[in-house]
PDB file of C-alpha atoms in Angstrom:
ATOM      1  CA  UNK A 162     -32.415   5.940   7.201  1.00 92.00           C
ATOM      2  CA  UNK A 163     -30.066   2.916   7.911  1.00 95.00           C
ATOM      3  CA  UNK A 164     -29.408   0.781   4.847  1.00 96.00           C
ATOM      4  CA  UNK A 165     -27.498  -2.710   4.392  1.00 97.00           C
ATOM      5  CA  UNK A 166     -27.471  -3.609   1.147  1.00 98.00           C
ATOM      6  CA  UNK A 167     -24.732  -7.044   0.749  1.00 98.00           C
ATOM      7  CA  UNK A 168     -24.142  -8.143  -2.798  1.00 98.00           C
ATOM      8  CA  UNK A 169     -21.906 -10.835  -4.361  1.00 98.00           C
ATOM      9  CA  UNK A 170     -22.845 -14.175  -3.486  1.00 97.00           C
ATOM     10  CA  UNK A 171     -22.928 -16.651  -6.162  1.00 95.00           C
ATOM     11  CA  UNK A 172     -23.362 -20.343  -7.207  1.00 98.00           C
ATOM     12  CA  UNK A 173     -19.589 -22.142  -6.594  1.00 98.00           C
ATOM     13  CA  UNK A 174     -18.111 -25.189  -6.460  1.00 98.00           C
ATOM     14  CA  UNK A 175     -16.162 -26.741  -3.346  1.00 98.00           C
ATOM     15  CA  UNK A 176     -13.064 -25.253  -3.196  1.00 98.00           C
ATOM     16  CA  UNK A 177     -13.937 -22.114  -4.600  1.00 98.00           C
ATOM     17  CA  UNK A 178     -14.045 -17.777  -3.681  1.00 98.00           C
ATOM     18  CA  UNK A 179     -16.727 -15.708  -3.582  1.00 98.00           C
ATOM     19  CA  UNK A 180     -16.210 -12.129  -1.503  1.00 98.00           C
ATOM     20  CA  UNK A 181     -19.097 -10.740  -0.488  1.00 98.00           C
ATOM     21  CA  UNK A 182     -19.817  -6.552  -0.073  1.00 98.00           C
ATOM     22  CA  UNK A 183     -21.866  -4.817   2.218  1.00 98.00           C
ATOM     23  CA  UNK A 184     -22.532  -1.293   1.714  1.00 98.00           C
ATOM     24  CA  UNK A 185     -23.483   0.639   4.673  1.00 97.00           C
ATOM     25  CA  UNK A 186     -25.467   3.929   5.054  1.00 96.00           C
ATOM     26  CA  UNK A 187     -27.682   5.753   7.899  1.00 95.00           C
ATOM     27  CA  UNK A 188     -25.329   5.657  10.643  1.00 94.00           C
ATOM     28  CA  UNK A 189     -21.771   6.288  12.062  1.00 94.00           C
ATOM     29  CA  UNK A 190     -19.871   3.400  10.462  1.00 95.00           C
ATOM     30  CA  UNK A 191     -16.290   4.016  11.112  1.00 94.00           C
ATOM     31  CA  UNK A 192     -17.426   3.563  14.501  1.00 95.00           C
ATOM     32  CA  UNK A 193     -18.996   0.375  14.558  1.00 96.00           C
ATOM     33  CA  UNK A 194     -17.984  -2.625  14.855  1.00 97.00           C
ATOM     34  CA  UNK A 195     -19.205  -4.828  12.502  1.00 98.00           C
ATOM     35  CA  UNK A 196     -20.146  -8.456  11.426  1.00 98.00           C
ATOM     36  CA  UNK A 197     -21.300 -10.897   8.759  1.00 98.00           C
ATOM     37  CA  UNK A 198     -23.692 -13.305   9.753  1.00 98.00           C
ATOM     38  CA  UNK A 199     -25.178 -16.377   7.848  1.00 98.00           C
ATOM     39  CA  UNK A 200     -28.306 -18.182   7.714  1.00 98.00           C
ATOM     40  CA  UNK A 201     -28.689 -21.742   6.731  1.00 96.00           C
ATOM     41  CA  UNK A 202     -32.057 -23.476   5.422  1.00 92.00           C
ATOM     42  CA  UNK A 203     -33.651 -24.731   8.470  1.00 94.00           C
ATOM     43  CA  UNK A 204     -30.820 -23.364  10.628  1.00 96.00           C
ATOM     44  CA  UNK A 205     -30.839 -20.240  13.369  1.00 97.00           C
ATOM     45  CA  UNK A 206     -28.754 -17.368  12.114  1.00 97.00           C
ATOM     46  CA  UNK A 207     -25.377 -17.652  12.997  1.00 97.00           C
ATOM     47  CA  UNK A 208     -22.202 -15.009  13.313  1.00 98.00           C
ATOM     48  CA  UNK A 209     -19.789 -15.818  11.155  1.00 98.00           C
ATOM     49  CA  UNK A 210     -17.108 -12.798  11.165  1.00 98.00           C
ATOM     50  CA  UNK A 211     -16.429  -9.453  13.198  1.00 98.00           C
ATOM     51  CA  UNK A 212     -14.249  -6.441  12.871  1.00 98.00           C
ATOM     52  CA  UNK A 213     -14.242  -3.744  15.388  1.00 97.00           C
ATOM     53  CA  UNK A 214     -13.832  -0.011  14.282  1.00 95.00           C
ATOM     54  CA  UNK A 215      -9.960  -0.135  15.010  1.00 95.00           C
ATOM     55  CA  UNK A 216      -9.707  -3.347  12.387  1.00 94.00           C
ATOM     56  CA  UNK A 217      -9.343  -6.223  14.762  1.00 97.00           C
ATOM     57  CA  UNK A 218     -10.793  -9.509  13.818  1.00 98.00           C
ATOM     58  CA  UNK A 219     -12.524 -12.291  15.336  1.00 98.00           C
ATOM     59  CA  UNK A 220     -13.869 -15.627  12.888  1.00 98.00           C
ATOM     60  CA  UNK A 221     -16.424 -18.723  13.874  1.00 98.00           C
ATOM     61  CA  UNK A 222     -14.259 -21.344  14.178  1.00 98.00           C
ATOM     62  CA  UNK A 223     -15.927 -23.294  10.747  1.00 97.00           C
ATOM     63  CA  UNK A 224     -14.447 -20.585   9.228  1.00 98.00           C
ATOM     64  CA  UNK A 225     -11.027 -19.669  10.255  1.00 98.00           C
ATOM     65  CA  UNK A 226      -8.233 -19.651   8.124  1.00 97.00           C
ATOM     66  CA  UNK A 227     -10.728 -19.588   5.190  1.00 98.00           C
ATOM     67  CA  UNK A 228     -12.936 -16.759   5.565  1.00 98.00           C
ATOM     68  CA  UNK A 229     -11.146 -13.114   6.161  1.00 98.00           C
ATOM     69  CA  UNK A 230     -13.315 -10.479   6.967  1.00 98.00           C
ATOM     70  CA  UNK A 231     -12.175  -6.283   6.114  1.00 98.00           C
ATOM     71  CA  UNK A 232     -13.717  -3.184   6.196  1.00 98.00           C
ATOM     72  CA  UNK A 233     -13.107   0.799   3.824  1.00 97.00           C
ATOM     73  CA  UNK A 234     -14.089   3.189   6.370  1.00 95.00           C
ATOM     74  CA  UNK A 235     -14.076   5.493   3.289  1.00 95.00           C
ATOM     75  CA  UNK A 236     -16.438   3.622   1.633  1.00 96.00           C
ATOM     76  CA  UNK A 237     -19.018   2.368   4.005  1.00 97.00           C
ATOM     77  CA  UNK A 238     -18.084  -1.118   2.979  1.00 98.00           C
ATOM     78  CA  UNK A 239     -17.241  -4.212   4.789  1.00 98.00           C
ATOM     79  CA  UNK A 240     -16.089  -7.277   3.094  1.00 98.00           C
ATOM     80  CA  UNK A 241     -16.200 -11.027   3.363  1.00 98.00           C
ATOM     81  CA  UNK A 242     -13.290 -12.785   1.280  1.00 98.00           C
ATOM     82  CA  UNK A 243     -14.967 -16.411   1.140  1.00 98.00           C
ATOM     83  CA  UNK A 244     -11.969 -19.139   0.102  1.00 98.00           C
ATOM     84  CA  UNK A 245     -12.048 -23.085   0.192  1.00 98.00           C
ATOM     85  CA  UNK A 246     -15.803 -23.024   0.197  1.00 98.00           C
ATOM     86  CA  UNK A 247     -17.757 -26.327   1.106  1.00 98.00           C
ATOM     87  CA  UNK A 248     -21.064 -27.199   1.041  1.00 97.00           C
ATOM     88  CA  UNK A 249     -21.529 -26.346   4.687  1.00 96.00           C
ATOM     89  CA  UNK A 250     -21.042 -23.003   3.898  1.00 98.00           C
ATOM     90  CA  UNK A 251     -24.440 -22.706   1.762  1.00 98.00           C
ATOM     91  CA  UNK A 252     -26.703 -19.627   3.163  1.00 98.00           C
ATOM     92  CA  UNK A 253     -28.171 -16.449   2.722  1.00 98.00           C
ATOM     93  CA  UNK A 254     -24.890 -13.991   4.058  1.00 98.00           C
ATOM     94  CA  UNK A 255     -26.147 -10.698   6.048  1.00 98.00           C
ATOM     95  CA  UNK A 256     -23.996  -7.747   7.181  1.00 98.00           C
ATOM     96  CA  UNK A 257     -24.803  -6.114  10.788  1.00 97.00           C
ATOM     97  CA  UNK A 258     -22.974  -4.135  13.411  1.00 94.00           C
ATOM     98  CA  UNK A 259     -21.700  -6.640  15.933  1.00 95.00           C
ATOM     99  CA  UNK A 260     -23.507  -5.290  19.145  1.00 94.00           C
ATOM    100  CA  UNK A 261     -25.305  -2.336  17.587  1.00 89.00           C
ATOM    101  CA  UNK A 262     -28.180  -4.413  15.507  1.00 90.00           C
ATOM    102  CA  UNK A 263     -29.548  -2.469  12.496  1.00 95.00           C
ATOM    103  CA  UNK A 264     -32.608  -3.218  10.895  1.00 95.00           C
ATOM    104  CA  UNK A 265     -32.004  -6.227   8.109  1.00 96.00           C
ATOM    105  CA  UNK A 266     -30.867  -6.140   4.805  1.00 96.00           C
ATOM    106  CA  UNK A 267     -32.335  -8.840   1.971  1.00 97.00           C
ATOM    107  CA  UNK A 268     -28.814 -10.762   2.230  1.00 98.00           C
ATOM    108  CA  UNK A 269     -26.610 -12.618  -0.629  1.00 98.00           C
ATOM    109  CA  UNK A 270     -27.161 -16.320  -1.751  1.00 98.00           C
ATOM    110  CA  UNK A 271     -24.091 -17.937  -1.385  1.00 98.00           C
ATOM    111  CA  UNK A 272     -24.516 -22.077  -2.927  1.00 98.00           C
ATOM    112  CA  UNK A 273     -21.689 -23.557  -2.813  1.00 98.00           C
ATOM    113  CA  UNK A 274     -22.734 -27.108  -4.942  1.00 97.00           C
ATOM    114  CA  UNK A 275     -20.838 -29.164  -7.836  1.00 94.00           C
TER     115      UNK A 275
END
């Protein structure tokens, strides 16, 4: 069955890097396109990053220039490189396909707090 399983959030300070992984299994990866998505306390879930099955990218604009997203086909993996963090970008970070939706995974905590 399809599984999303992200991992590597972490408590940082402003300023700081945290990338984030998201493993991918159940369906035909390579060719999806594929996002990270973020979800705030009290706030809607919001798309943060996409990457279409050829590698091109598209960022939120909170994000660009910080934020680079990258996929290994090989590996089922996509990435989120996380740089110049603020407080602002405190949530729960979830992997999807971009217009394919997949059942959930249980996200990363990302706190980004001094």
């Amino acid at each position: 069955q399809v599984q999303l399983v992200e991992s590597g959030g972490d408590l940082v300070q402003p300023g700081g890097s945290v990338r984030l992984s998201c493993a991918a299994s159940g369906f035909p990866f390579s060719s999806r396109a594929m996002s990270w998505y973020r979800q705030a306390p009290g706030k809607e879930r919001e798309l943060v990053a996409s990457i279409s099955n050829t590698g091109s990218t598209n960022y939120t604009d909170s994000v660009k220039g910080r934020f680079t997203i990258s996929r290994d086909t090989a590996q089922n993996t996509v990435y989120l490189q996380m740089n110049s963090l603020t407080p602002e970008d405190t949530a729960v970070y979830y992997c999807n396909g971009r217009f394919v939706k997949y059942p959930w995974g249980q996200g990363t905590q990302v706190t980004v707090s001094s």
